[in-house]
Short mmCIF file of N, CA and C in Angstrom, two decimals:
data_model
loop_
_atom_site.label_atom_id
_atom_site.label_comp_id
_atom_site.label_asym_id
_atom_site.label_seq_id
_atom_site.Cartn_x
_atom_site.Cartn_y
_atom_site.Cartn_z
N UNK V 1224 -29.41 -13.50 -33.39
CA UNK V 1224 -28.59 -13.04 -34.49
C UNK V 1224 -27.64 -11.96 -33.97
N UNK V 1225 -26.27 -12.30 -34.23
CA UNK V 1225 -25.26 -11.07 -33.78
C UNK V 1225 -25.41 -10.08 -35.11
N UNK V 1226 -25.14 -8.95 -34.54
CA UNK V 1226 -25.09 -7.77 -35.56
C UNK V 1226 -23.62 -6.92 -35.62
N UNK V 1227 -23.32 -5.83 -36.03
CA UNK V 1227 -21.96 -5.66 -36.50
C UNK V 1227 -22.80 -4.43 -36.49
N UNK V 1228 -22.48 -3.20 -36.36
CA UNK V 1228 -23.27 -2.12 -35.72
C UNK V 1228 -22.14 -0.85 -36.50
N UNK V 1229 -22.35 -0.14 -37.67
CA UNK V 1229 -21.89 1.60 -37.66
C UNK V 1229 -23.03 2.47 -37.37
N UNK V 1230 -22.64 3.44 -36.72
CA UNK V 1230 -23.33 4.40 -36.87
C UNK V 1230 -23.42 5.65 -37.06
N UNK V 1231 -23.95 6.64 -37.72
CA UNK V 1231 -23.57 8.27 -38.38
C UNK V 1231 -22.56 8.03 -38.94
N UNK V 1232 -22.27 7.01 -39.85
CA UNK V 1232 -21.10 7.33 -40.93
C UNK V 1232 -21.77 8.66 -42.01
N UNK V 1233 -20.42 9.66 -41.52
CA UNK V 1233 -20.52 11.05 -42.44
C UNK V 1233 -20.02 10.73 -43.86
N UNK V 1234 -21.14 10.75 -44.77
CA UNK V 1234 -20.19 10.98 -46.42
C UNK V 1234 -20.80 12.12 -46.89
N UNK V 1235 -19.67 12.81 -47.57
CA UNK V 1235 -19.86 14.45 -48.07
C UNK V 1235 -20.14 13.67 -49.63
N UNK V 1236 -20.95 14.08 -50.38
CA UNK V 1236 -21.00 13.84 -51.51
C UNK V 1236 -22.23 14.45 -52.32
N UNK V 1237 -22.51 14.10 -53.35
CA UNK V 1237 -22.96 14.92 -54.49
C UNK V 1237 -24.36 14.24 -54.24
N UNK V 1238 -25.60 14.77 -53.58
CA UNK V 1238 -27.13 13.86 -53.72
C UNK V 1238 -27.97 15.08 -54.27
N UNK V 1239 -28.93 14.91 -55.11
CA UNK V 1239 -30.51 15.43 -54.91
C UNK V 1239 -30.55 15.78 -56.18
N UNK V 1240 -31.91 16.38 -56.08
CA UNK V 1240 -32.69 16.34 -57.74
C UNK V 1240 -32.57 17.57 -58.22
N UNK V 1241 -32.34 18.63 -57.27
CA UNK V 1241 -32.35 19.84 -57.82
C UNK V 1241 -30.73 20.63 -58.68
N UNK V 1242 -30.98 21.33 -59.57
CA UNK V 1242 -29.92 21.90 -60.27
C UNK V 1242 -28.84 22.50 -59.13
N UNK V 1243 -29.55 22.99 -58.30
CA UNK V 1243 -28.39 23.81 -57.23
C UNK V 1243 -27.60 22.57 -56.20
N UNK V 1244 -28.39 21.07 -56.35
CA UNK V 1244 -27.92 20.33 -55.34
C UNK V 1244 -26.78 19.78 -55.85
N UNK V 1245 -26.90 19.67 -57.39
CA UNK V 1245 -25.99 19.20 -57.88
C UNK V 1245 -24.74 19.46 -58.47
N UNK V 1246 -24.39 20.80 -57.74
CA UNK V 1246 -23.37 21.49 -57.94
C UNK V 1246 -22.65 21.80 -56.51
N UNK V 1247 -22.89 21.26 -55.22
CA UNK V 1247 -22.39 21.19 -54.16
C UNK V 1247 -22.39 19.99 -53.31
N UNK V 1248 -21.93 19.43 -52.16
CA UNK V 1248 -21.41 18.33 -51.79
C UNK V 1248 -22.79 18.32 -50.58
N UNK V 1249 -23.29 17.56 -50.22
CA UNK V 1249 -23.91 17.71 -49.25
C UNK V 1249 -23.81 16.21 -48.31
N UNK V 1250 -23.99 16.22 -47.00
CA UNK V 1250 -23.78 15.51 -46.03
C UNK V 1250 -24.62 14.48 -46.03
N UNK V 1251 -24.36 12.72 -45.93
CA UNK V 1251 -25.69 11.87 -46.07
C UNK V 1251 -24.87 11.44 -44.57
N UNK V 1252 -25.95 10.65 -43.54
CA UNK V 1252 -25.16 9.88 -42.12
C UNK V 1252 -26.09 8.53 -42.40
N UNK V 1253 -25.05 7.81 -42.70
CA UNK V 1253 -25.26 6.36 -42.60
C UNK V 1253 -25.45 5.27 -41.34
N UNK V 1254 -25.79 4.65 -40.73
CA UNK V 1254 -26.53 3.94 -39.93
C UNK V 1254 -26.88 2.30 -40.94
N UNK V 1255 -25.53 1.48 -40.44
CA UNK V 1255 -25.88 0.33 -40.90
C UNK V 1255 -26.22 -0.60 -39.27
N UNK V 1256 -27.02 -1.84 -39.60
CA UNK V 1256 -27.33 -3.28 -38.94
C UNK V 1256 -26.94 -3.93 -39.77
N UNK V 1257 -25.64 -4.58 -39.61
CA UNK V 1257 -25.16 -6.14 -40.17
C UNK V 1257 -25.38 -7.55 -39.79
N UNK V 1258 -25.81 -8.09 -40.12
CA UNK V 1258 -26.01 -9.35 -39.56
C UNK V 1258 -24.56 -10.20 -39.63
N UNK V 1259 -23.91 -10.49 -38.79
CA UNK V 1259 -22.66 -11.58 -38.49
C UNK V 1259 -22.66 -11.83 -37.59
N UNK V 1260 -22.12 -13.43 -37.76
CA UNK V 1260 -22.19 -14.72 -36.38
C UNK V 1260 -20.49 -13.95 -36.13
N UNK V 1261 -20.94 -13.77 -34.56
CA UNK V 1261 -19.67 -12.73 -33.93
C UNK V 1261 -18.54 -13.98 -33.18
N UNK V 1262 -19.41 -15.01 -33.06
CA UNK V 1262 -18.42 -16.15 -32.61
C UNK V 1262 -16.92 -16.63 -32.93
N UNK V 1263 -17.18 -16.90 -33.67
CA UNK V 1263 -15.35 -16.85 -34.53
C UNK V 1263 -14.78 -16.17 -34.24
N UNK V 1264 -15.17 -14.92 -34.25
CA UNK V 1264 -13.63 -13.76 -33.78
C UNK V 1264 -13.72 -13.82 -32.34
N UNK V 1265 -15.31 -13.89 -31.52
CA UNK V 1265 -14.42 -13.71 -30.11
C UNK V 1265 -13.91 -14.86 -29.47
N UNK V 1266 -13.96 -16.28 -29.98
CA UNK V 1266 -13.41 -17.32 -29.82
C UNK V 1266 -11.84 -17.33 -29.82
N UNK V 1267 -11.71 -16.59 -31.03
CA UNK V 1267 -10.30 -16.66 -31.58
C UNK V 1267 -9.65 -15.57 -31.31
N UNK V 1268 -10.61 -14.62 -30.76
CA UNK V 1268 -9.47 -12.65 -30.65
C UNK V 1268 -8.71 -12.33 -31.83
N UNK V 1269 -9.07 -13.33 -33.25
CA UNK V 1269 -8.59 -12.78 -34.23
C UNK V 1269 -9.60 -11.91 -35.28
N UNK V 1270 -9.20 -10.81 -35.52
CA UNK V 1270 -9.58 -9.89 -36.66
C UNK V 1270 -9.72 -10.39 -37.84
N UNK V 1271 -9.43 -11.40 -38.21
CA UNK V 1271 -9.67 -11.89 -39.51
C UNK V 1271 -10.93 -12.62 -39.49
N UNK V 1272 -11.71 -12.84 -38.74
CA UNK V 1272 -13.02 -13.40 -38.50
C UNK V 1272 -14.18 -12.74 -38.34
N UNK V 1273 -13.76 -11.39 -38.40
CA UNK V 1273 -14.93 -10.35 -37.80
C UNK V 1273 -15.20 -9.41 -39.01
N UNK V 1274 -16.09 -8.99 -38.99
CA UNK V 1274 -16.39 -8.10 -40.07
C UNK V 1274 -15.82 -6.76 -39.64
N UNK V 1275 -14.83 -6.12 -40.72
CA UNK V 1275 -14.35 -4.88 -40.57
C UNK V 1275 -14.92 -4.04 -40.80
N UNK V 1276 -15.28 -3.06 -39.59
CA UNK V 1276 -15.92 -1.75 -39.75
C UNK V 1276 -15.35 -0.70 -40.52
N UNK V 1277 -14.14 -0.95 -40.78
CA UNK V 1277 -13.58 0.37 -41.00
C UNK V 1277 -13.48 0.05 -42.37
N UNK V 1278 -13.32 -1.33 -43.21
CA UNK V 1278 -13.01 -1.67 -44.05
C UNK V 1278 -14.54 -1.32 -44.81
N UNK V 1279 -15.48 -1.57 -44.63
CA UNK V 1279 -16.96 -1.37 -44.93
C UNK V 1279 -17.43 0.11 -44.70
N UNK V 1280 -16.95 0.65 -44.10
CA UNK V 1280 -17.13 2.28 -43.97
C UNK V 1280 -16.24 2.89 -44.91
N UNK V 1281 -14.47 2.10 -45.35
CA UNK V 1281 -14.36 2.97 -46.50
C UNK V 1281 -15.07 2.73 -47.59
N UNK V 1282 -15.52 1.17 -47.90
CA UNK V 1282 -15.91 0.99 -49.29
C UNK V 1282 -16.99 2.08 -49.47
N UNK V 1283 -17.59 1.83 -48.43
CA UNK V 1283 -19.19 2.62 -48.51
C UNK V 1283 -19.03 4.29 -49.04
N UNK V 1284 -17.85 4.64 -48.54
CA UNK V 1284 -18.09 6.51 -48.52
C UNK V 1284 -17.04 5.93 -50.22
N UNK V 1285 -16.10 5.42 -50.98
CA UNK V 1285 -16.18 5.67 -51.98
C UNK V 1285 -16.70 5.06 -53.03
N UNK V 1286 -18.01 3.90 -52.49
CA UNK V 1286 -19.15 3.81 -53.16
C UNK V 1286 -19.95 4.67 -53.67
N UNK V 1287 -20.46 5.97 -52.75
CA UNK V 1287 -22.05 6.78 -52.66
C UNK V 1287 -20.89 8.33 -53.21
N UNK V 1288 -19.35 8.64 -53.46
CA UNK V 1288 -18.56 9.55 -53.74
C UNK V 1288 -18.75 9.53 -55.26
N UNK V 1289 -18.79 8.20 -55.90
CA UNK V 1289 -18.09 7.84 -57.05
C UNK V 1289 -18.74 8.75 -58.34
N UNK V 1290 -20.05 8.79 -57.83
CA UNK V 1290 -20.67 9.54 -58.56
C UNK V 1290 -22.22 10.34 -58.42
N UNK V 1291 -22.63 11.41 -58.70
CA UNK V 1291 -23.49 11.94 -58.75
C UNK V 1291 -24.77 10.78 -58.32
N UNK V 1292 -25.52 11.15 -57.49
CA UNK V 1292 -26.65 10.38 -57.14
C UNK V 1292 -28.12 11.19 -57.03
N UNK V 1293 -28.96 10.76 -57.15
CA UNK V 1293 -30.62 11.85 -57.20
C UNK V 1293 -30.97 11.56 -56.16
N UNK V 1294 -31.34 10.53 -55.68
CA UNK V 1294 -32.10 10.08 -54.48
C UNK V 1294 -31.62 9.06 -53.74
N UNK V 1295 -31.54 9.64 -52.12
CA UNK V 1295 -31.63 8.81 -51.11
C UNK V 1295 -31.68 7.61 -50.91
N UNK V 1296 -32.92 7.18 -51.67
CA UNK V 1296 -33.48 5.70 -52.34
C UNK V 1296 -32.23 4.88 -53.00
N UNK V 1297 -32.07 5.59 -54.12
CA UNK V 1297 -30.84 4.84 -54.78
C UNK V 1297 -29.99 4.60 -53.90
N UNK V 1298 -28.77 5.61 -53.18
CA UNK V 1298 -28.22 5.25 -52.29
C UNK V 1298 -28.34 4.18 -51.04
N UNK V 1299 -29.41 3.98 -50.26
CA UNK V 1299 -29.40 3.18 -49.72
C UNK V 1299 -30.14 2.17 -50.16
N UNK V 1300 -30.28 1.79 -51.03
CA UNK V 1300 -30.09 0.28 -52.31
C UNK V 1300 -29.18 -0.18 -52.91
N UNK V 1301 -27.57 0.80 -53.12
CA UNK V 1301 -26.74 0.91 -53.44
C UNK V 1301 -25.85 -0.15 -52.30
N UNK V 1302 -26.15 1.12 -51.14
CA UNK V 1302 -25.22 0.44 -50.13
C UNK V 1302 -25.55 -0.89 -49.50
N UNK V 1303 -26.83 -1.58 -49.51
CA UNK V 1303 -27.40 -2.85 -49.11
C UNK V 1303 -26.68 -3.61 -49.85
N UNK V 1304 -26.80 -3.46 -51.26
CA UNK V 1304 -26.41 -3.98 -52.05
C UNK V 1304 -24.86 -4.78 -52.24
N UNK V 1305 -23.98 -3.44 -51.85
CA UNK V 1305 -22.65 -3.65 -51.80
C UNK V 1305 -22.67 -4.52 -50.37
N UNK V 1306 -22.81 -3.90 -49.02
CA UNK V 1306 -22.54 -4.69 -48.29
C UNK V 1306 -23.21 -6.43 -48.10
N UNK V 1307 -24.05 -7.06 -48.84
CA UNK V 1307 -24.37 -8.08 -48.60
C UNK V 1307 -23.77 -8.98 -50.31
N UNK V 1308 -22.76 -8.02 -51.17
CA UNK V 1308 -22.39 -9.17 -52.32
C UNK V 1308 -20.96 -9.04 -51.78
N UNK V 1309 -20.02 -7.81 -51.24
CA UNK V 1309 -19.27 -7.92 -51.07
C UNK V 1309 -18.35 -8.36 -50.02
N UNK V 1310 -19.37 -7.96 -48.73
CA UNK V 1310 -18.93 -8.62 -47.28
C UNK V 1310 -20.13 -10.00 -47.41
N UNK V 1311 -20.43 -10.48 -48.01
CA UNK V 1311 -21.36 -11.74 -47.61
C UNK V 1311 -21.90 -11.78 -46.24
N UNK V 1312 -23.01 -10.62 -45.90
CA UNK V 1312 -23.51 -10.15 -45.32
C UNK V 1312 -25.06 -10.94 -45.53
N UNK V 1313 -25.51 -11.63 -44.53
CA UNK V 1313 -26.64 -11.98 -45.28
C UNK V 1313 -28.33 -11.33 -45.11
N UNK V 1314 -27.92 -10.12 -44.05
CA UNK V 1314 -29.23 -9.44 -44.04
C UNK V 1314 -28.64 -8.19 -43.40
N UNK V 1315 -29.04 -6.88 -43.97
CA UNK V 1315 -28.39 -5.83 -43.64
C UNK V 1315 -29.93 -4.33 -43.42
N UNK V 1316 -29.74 -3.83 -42.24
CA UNK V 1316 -30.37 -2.50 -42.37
C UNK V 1316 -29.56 -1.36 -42.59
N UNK V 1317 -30.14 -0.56 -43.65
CA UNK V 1317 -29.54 0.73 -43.48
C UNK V 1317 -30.68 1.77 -43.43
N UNK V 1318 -30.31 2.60 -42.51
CA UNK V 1318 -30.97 4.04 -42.59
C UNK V 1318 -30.08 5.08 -42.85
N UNK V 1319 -30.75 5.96 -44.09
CA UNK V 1319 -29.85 6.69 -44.86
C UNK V 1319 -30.38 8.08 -44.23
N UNK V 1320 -29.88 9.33 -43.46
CA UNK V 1320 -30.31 10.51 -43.29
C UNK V 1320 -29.74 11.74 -43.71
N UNK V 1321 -30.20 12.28 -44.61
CA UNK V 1321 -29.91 13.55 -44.85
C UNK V 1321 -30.21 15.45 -44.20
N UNK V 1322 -29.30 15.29 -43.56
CA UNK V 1322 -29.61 16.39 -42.76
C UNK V 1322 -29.78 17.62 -43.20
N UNK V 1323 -30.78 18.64 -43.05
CA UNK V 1323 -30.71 19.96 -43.74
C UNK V 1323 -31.56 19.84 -44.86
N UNK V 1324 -32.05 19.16 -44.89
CA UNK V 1324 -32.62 18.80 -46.32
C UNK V 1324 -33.98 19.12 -46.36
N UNK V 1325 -34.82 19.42 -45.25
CA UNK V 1325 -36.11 20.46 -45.07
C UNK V 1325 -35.72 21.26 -44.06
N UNK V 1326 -36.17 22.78 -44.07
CA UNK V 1326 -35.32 23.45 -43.27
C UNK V 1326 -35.91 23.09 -41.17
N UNK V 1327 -37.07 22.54 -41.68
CA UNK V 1327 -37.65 22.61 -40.37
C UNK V 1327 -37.71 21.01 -39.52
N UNK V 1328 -36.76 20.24 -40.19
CA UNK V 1328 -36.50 19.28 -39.95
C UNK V 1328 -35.30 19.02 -39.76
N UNK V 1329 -34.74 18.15 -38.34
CA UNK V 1329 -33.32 18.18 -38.08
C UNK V 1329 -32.56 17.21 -39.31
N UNK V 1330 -33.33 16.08 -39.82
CA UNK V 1330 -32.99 15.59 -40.69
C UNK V 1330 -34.51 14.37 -41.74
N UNK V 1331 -33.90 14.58 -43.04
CA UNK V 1331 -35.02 13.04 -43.39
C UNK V 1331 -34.57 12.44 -43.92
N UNK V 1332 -34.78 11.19 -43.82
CA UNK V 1332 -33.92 10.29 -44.53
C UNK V 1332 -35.08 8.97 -44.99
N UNK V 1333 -34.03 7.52 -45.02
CA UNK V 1333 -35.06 6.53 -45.42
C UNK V 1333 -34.38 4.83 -44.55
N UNK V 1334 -34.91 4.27 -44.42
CA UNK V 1334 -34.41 3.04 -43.73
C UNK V 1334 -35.23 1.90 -44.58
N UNK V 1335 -34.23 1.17 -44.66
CA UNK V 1335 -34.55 -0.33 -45.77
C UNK V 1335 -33.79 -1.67 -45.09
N UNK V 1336 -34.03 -2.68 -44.95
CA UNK V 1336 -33.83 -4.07 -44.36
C UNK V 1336 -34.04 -4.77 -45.71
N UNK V 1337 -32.60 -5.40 -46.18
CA UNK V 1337 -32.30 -6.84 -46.73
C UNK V 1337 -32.27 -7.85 -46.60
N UNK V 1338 -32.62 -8.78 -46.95
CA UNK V 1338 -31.93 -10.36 -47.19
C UNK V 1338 -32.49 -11.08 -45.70
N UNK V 1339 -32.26 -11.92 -45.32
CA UNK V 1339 -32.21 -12.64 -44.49
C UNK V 1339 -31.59 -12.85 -43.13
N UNK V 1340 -32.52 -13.27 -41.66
CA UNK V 1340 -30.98 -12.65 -40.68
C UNK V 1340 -30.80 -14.07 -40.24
#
């Protein structure tokens, strides 16, 4: 299975449960595994065959922006979600990490695997 690979995508945005979290922007780093047959584009050297990283990294940061979120969880159910209805993606990992978020921890986050590879 070819994969399609971001990694530490930075989105500043609004997460967590607490009253004080939800009045400041805080940092989530995204870490997707896409599943796509990479053949077509390097057959062809055309971009229209390949899954766009950059195109999937914007949806994503003004997916998880759009609005206030509580948990981690949601978010990366969110983003599985989007990337396998909207890129027809047919099996996707994401690990979602939030850095700062225990002080004695460099970061915690959560990792979830979709669909089929």
């Amino acid at each position: 299975m070819d994969k399609v690979l971001i990694r530490q995508l930075k989105i500043e945005t609004i997460i967590g449960i607490y009253e004080w979290e939800k009045q400041i922007h805080q940092t989530l780093l995204v870490d997707l595994d896409m599943a796509w047959d990479n053949r077509p584009a390097a057959a062809t050297d055309d971009h229209q065959h390949a899954l766009c990283y950059e195109t999937v990294s914007n949806r994503l940061t003004a997916l998880i922006t759009e609005k206030p979120i509580e948990l981690i969880e949601t978010a990366a159910e969110m983003i599985a979600s989007c990337v396998m209805t909207e890129f027809t993606v047919p099996w996707v990992k994401v690990t979602l990490m939030k850095p700062g978020a225990v002080p004695t921890a460099a970061a915690v986050g959560v990792a979830i695997e979709r669909g089929h590879g």
